[in-house]
Amino acid sequence: MSAAGAGHGKVILLGEHVVVYGHPALAAGLAQGAHAQVEAARATSFQVEPWGVDISLDTEQDDPDRELLRRALRALLAGWPQATRAQPLRIRAEVAIPAGAGLGGSAALGVAVARAVDRFFDTQHADQAIADAVFPWEKVFHGNPSGVDNTLAAFGGVALFQKGQPLQMGRMRRSLKLVVGHSGEAASTKTTVANVARQRERDPEKVEQIFEAVASLVRNAALAVEDGRLEHLGELMDLNQQLLGSLMLSTPRLEELCAAARNAGAYGAKLTGGGGGGCMIALVDEERGDPVLRALEDQGSQAFLTEVGP
Ligand code: PMV
């Protein structure tokens, strides 16, 4: 017997970093993400493509990334004790989004595995329970994650996420079109989250003011999404990008890509996810999608057009 599961990648439309401190973020699940398949085996193993990973749950790994993955899997399977005691599993997964790009690749993978394991044991977890089961996995990778990645990876759609509160799904009239562009710069969310924490320790008042400003952009953006006001949403994204810049989360390369997207007609553009590299997003519509995509590719960015929505 075997079972399969899938998880969405995600983009944060607005509100990354402030979400770590309990403010809301507006996030969207991508059609792209990860798939996993599980079947009964003698010992639990985990294969991930295209990363070329093939590890055993019981063997400590020399490679630090693989060891992290093993520990994450252990944390996730703690939610299904039968998987480690009575019934070991062969888990095979495929990730279709770049890692370390701010697109929630690890959460998509975790949710795909959790869904497959849930179906294998017929434990019938709802989306929220799946998201919760993946949180310990995300902690292994990200230190102090807000929970937005694993939640959106499980639910998809567009939603307002706030730590410790039920996810508020957006009521949208139409889907949103985005161009996602990779800066080509490696980024570590763990590092940028720690940098923001340091700035907040040093100057709590100033950083809290920036957080409040971002939070109000996020709330306005949620309304703009509901009403389909793309121009307004784009402006809010641009403002969010400026505030992210003031927290030193942007890079010259990300600024260059955002400017290229805006010049090619994007309604707005900003980094998405942890920053310090990784990806940016540009808000487009039917007509503006291709010119913006081309403009980013002309800048040497690996970019793709995607749609998020109801
Ligand atoms: O880089 P990503 O896709 O893991 O997104 C990180 C978003 C942050 O708000 C910076 C951190 C978090 O845990 O929410």
Tab-separated table of C-alpha atoms and ligand atoms in Angstrom:
chain	number	residue	atom	x	y	z
A	1	MET	CA	0.000	0.000	0.000
A	2	SER	CA	1.196	3.519	-0.699
A	3	ALA	CA	-0.157	7.031	-0.173
A	4	ALA	CA	0.639	10.432	-1.669
A	5	GLY	CA	0.435	14.059	-0.581
A	6	ALA	CA	1.226	17.567	-1.821
A	7	GLY	CA	2.086	20.955	-0.342
A	8	HIS	CA	2.034	24.472	-1.786
A	9	GLY	CA	4.955	26.831	-2.053
A	10	LYS	CA	4.083	30.313	-0.827
A	11	VAL	CA	4.854	33.945	-1.326
A	12	ILE	CA	4.419	36.631	1.265
A	13	LEU	CA	2.603	39.469	-0.505
A	14	LEU	CA	3.241	41.844	2.396
A	15	GLY	CA	4.301	41.563	6.035
A	16	GLU	CA	7.345	39.270	6.212
A	17	HIS	CA	9.387	39.687	9.403
A	18	VAL	CA	6.699	41.689	11.257
A	19	VAL	CA	4.741	38.423	11.295
A	20	VAL	CA	7.433	36.924	13.543
A	21	TYR	CA	6.411	39.508	16.188
A	22	GLY	CA	2.700	38.781	16.084
A	23	HIS	CA	1.675	41.291	13.410
A	24	PRO	CA	-0.326	40.078	10.402
A	25	ALA	CA	1.112	39.094	7.023
A	26	LEU	CA	-0.711	38.663	3.744
A	27	ALA	CA	0.457	35.484	2.071
A	28	ALA	CA	-0.501	33.317	-0.858
A	29	GLY	CA	-0.084	29.647	-1.706
A	30	LEU	CA	1.523	28.911	-5.074
A	31	ALA	CA	0.298	26.282	-7.480
A	32	GLN	CA	3.901	24.990	-7.483
A	33	GLY	CA	5.228	23.151	-4.414
A	34	ALA	CA	6.173	19.623	-3.426
A	35	HIS	CA	4.852	16.061	-3.735
A	36	ALA	CA	5.543	13.033	-1.572
A	37	GLN	CA	4.794	9.353	-1.612
A	38	VAL	CA	5.103	6.870	1.231
A	39	GLU	CA	5.004	3.092	1.426
A	40	ALA	CA	5.691	0.476	4.081
A	41	ALA	CA	9.352	-0.493	4.522
A	42	ARG	CA	11.703	-2.263	6.970
A	43	ALA	CA	13.427	0.983	8.018
A	44	THR	CA	12.433	4.607	7.479
A	45	SER	CA	14.242	6.263	4.583
A	46	PHE	CA	13.784	9.652	2.939
A	47	GLN	CA	14.604	10.535	-0.654
A	48	VAL	CA	14.254	14.078	-1.980
A	49	GLU	CA	14.663	15.057	-5.626
A	50	PRO	CA	16.110	17.089	-7.270
A	51	TRP	CA	18.311	17.563	-4.191
A	52	GLY	CA	19.830	14.080	-4.564
A	53	VAL	CA	19.054	13.325	-0.902
A	54	ASP	CA	18.695	9.708	0.229
A	55	ILE	CA	18.953	9.317	3.990
A	56	SER	CA	17.938	6.884	6.672
A	57	LEU	CA	16.054	8.186	9.690
A	58	ASP	CA	18.308	6.218	12.041
A	59	THR	CA	21.708	7.168	10.641
A	60	GLU	CA	23.322	10.425	11.690
A	61	GLN	CA	24.455	12.359	8.603
A	62	ASP	CA	27.898	13.949	8.158
A	63	ASP	CA	26.565	16.607	5.814
A	64	PRO	CA	24.964	19.360	7.955
A	65	ASP	CA	22.069	20.010	5.528
A	66	ARG	CA	21.193	16.327	5.406
A	67	GLU	CA	21.452	16.025	9.157
A	68	LEU	CA	19.038	18.961	9.431
A	69	LEU	CA	16.628	17.201	7.102
A	70	ARG	CA	16.890	14.005	9.158
A	71	ARG	CA	16.183	15.880	12.369
A	72	ALA	CA	13.288	17.694	10.740
A	73	LEU	CA	11.773	14.418	9.573
A	74	ARG	CA	12.164	12.994	13.066
A	75	ALA	CA	10.352	16.041	14.472
A	76	LEU	CA	7.557	15.694	11.933
A	77	LEU	CA	7.092	11.949	12.459
A	78	ALA	CA	6.769	12.527	16.203
A	79	GLY	CA	3.171	13.389	15.265
A	80	TRP	CA	2.710	9.803	14.011
A	81	PRO	CA	4.423	7.566	16.600
A	82	GLN	CA	3.287	4.474	14.645
A	83	ALA	CA	5.706	5.533	11.868
A	84	THR	CA	8.775	5.225	14.056
A	85	ARG	CA	7.659	2.267	16.194
A	86	ALA	CA	5.344	-0.142	14.418
A	87	GLN	CA	5.538	0.746	10.755
A	88	PRO	CA	8.674	2.271	9.199
A	89	LEU	CA	8.174	4.049	5.871
A	90	ARG	CA	9.957	4.643	2.627
A	91	ILE	CA	9.327	8.314	1.815
A	92	ARG	CA	10.048	9.722	-1.628
A	93	ALA	CA	9.515	13.386	-2.384
A	94	GLU	CA	10.008	15.897	-5.142
A	95	VAL	CA	10.343	19.647	-4.675
A	96	ALA	CA	9.394	21.827	-7.650
A	97	ILE	CA	10.463	25.225	-6.268
A	98	PRO	CA	13.981	26.508	-5.558
A	99	ALA	CA	15.270	26.077	-1.995
A	100	GLY	CA	16.441	29.066	0.045
A	101	ALA	CA	14.512	31.469	-2.174
A	102	GLY	CA	11.815	32.679	0.216
A	103	LEU	CA	9.194	30.518	-1.461
A	104	GLY	CA	8.620	28.227	1.493
A	105	GLY	CA	10.209	25.172	-0.124
A	106	SER	CA	10.865	23.411	3.176
A	107	ALA	CA	7.271	23.926	4.350
A	108	ALA	CA	5.876	22.666	1.027
A	109	LEU	CA	8.024	19.558	1.412
A	110	GLY	CA	6.996	19.086	5.050
A	111	VAL	CA	3.304	19.397	4.209
A	112	ALA	CA	3.620	16.971	1.268
A	113	VAL	CA	5.268	14.395	3.561
A	114	ALA	CA	2.788	14.986	6.405
A	115	ARG	CA	-0.203	14.579	4.050
A	116	ALA	CA	1.183	11.371	2.584
A	117	VAL	CA	1.893	9.964	6.064
A	118	ASP	CA	-1.549	11.076	7.284
A	119	ARG	CA	-3.215	9.270	4.370
A	120	PHE	CA	-1.035	6.192	4.828
A	121	PHE	CA	-2.150	5.798	8.452
A	122	ASP	CA	-5.646	7.155	7.730
A	123	THR	CA	-5.391	9.643	10.605
A	124	GLN	CA	-7.545	12.155	8.669
A	125	HIS	CA	-5.931	15.399	9.775
A	126	ALA	CA	-7.626	18.579	8.575
A	127	ASP	CA	-5.483	21.342	6.967
A	128	GLN	CA	-4.808	23.075	10.290
A	129	ALA	CA	-3.699	19.819	11.946
A	130	ILE	CA	-1.355	19.148	9.026
A	131	ALA	CA	0.064	22.681	9.318
A	132	ASP	CA	0.558	22.146	13.080
A	133	ALA	CA	2.298	18.812	12.535
A	134	VAL	CA	4.768	20.504	10.166
A	135	PHE	CA	5.617	23.348	12.573
A	136	PRO	CA	8.267	21.345	14.532
A	137	TRP	CA	9.862	20.455	11.164
A	138	GLU	CA	9.981	24.141	10.214
A	139	LYS	CA	11.568	24.995	13.566
A	140	VAL	CA	14.468	22.672	12.808
A	141	PHE	CA	15.188	24.634	9.610
A	142	HIS	CA	14.288	28.171	10.597
A	143	GLY	CA	14.842	28.569	14.326
A	144	ASN	CA	11.932	30.820	15.237
A	145	PRO	CA	9.438	30.666	12.352
A	146	SER	CA	6.134	32.530	12.522
A	147	GLY	CA	4.203	29.564	11.113
A	148	VAL	CA	3.102	31.370	7.946
A	149	ASP	CA	4.982	29.003	5.619
A	150	ASN	CA	3.621	25.721	6.956
A	151	THR	CA	0.108	27.185	7.234
A	152	LEU	CA	-0.030	28.472	3.649
A	153	ALA	CA	1.684	25.305	2.406
A	154	ALA	CA	-1.257	23.362	3.849
A	155	PHE	CA	-4.135	25.715	2.941
A	156	GLY	CA	-3.127	27.449	-0.332
A	157	GLY	CA	-5.214	30.460	-1.448
A	158	VAL	CA	-4.612	34.009	-0.220
A	159	ALA	CA	-4.868	34.646	3.486
A	160	LEU	CA	-4.135	36.954	6.346
A	161	PHE	CA	-1.904	35.104	8.774
A	162	GLN	CA	-1.315	36.102	12.370
A	163	LYS	CA	0.623	33.996	14.842
A	164	GLY	CA	-1.607	32.017	17.187
A	165	GLN	CA	-4.829	33.015	15.400
A	166	PRO	CA	-6.969	31.087	12.949
A	167	LEU	CA	-6.021	31.750	9.331
A	168	GLN	CA	-8.279	34.352	7.691
A	169	MET	CA	-8.820	33.271	4.101
A	170	GLY	CA	-9.208	36.158	1.644
A	171	ARG	CA	-12.509	36.575	-0.159
A	172	MET	CA	-11.251	37.419	-3.618
A	173	ARG	CA	-13.132	38.388	-6.728
A	174	ARG	CA	-10.345	37.214	-9.019
A	175	SER	CA	-6.957	35.584	-8.812
A	176	LEU	CA	-3.752	37.626	-8.667
A	177	LYS	CA	-0.995	37.342	-11.233
A	178	LEU	CA	2.563	37.643	-10.007
A	179	VAL	CA	5.983	37.408	-11.544
A	180	VAL	CA	8.483	35.822	-9.165
A	181	GLY	CA	12.120	36.638	-9.867
A	182	HIS	CA	15.152	35.076	-8.228
A	183	SER	CA	17.957	37.485	-7.315
A	184	GLY	CA	20.517	34.725	-7.696
A	185	GLU	CA	21.745	35.626	-4.196
A	186	ALA	CA	21.602	32.903	-1.573
A	187	ALA	CA	19.672	33.985	1.491
A	188	SER	CA	19.206	32.593	4.970
A	189	THR	CA	15.904	33.398	6.646
A	190	LYS	CA	17.372	32.316	9.963
A	191	THR	CA	20.108	34.962	9.584
A	192	THR	CA	17.835	37.817	8.482
A	193	VAL	CA	15.330	37.039	11.253
A	194	ALA	CA	18.213	37.150	13.751
A	195	ASN	CA	19.421	40.473	12.247
A	196	VAL	CA	16.010	42.049	12.710
A	197	ALA	CA	15.922	40.761	16.294
A	198	ARG	CA	19.279	42.453	16.929
A	199	GLN	CA	18.063	45.776	15.483
A	200	ARG	CA	14.960	45.528	17.655
A	201	GLU	CA	17.064	44.983	20.768
A	202	ARG	CA	19.210	47.974	19.919
A	203	ASP	CA	16.411	50.379	19.058
A	204	PRO	CA	13.044	48.920	20.070
A	205	GLU	CA	11.081	52.123	19.568
A	206	LYS	CA	12.227	52.751	16.005
A	207	VAL	CA	11.830	49.135	14.930
A	208	GLU	CA	8.387	48.859	16.536
A	209	GLN	CA	7.314	51.965	14.580
A	210	ILE	CA	8.411	50.332	11.333
A	211	PHE	CA	6.546	47.150	12.314
A	212	GLU	CA	3.358	49.141	12.992
A	213	ALA	CA	3.668	50.881	9.616
A	214	VAL	CA	4.059	47.548	7.817
A	215	ALA	CA	1.109	46.084	9.746
A	216	SER	CA	-1.145	48.893	8.560
A	217	LEU	CA	0.005	48.346	4.947
A	218	VAL	CA	-0.865	44.667	5.373
A	219	ARG	CA	-4.395	45.389	6.593
A	220	ASN	CA	-4.999	47.795	3.697
A	221	ALA	CA	-3.566	45.280	1.246
A	222	ALA	CA	-6.011	42.607	2.441
A	223	LEU	CA	-8.875	44.965	1.559
A	224	ALA	CA	-7.311	45.840	-1.805
A	225	VAL	CA	-7.052	42.121	-2.625
A	226	GLU	CA	-10.704	41.564	-1.738
A	227	ASP	CA	-11.795	44.434	-3.990
A	228	GLY	CA	-9.359	43.579	-6.790
A	229	ARG	CA	-7.744	47.060	-6.658
A	230	LEU	CA	-4.415	46.195	-8.258
A	231	GLU	CA	-3.032	49.736	-8.446
A	232	HIS	CA	-3.580	50.289	-4.750
A	233	LEU	CA	-2.166	46.870	-3.864
A	234	GLY	CA	0.925	47.616	-5.979
A	235	GLU	CA	1.517	50.924	-4.180
A	236	LEU	CA	1.249	49.175	-0.824
A	237	MET	CA	3.804	46.591	-1.963
A	238	ASP	CA	6.215	49.363	-2.990
A	239	LEU	CA	5.818	51.016	0.417
A	240	ASN	CA	6.408	47.697	2.162
A	241	GLN	CA	9.590	47.292	0.136
A	242	GLN	CA	10.844	50.693	1.343
A	243	LEU	CA	10.234	49.706	4.954
A	244	LEU	CA	11.987	46.358	4.423
A	245	GLY	CA	14.892	48.355	2.997
A	246	SER	CA	15.001	50.477	6.139
A	247	LEU	CA	15.437	47.242	8.130
A	248	MET	CA	18.389	46.414	5.844
A	249	LEU	CA	16.621	43.388	4.401
A	250	SER	CA	16.938	44.385	0.754
A	251	THR	CA	20.034	44.224	-1.472
A	252	PRO	CA	21.160	46.294	-4.481
A	253	ARG	CA	20.301	43.327	-6.693
A	254	LEU	CA	16.758	43.047	-5.303
A	255	GLU	CA	16.303	46.818	-5.757
A	256	GLU	CA	17.500	46.536	-9.355
A	257	LEU	CA	15.003	43.758	-10.114
A	258	CYS	CA	12.115	45.625	-8.430
A	259	ALA	CA	12.950	48.753	-10.446
A	260	ALA	CA	13.124	46.769	-13.700
A	261	ALA	CA	9.724	45.222	-12.958
A	262	ARG	CA	8.134	48.596	-12.174
A	263	ASN	CA	9.631	50.154	-15.331
A	264	ALA	CA	8.145	47.316	-17.373
A	265	GLY	CA	4.684	48.090	-16.012
A	266	ALA	CA	4.341	46.110	-12.770
A	267	TYR	CA	1.796	47.612	-10.345
A	268	GLY	CA	4.307	47.154	-7.551
A	269	ALA	CA	7.319	45.060	-6.609
A	270	LYS	CA	9.083	43.928	-3.459
A	271	LEU	CA	11.259	41.223	-2.005
A	272	THR	CA	9.369	38.250	-0.615
A	273	GLY	CA	10.269	36.051	2.351
A	274	GLY	CA	13.364	36.464	4.445
A	275	GLY	CA	15.179	38.961	2.168
A	276	GLY	CA	18.926	39.544	2.026
A	277	GLY	CA	18.685	37.875	-1.403
A	278	GLY	CA	16.266	35.180	-2.466
A	279	CYS	CA	13.229	36.211	-4.491
A	280	MET	CA	11.204	39.288	-5.356
A	281	ILE	CA	7.628	39.479	-6.595
A	282	ALA	CA	5.968	41.873	-9.019
A	283	LEU	CA	2.212	42.368	-9.239
A	284	VAL	CA	0.958	42.210	-12.846
A	285	ASP	CA	-2.192	41.475	-14.831
A	286	GLU	CA	-2.896	39.630	-18.070
A	287	GLU	CA	-1.206	42.262	-20.274
A	288	ARG	CA	1.680	43.253	-18.042
A	289	GLY	CA	2.816	39.725	-17.161
A	290	ASP	CA	4.950	38.967	-20.216
A	291	PRO	CA	6.760	42.348	-20.454
A	292	VAL	CA	7.627	42.204	-16.744
A	293	LEU	CA	8.801	38.599	-17.037
A	294	ARG	CA	11.006	39.564	-19.997
A	295	ALA	CA	12.404	42.602	-18.174
A	296	LEU	CA	13.481	40.397	-15.251
A	297	GLU	CA	14.981	37.793	-17.551
A	298	ASP	CA	16.894	40.579	-19.323
A	299	GLN	CA	18.398	41.360	-15.915
A	300	GLY	CA	19.598	37.753	-15.745
A	301	SER	CA	16.970	36.694	-13.213
A	302	GLN	CA	15.391	33.251	-13.271
A	303	ALA	CA	11.783	34.305	-13.213
A	304	PHE	CA	8.354	32.736	-13.636
A	305	LEU	CA	4.780	33.879	-13.907
A	306	THR	CA	2.336	32.475	-11.392
A	307	GLU	CA	-1.236	32.915	-10.298
A	308	VAL	CA	-2.525	32.834	-6.747
A	309	GLY	CA	-6.048	32.993	-5.649
A	310	PRO	CA	-9.345	31.565	-4.699
B	1	PMV	O1	12.115	32.950	3.600
B	1	PMV	P1	10.823	32.269	3.926
B	1	PMV	O2	10.055	31.806	2.747
B	1	PMV	O3	11.007	31.189	4.950
B	1	PMV	O4	9.886	33.382	4.589
B	1	PMV	C1	10.286	33.931	5.796
B	1	PMV	C2	9.279	34.875	6.335
B	1	PMV	C3	9.696	35.553	7.613
B	1	PMV	O5	8.619	36.379	8.000
B	1	PMV	C4	10.919	36.412	7.403
B	1	PMV	C5	10.007	34.567	8.716
B	1	PMV	C6	8.805	33.820	9.225
B	1	PMV	O6	9.035	32.817	9.912
B	1	PMV	O7	7.673	34.249	9.020
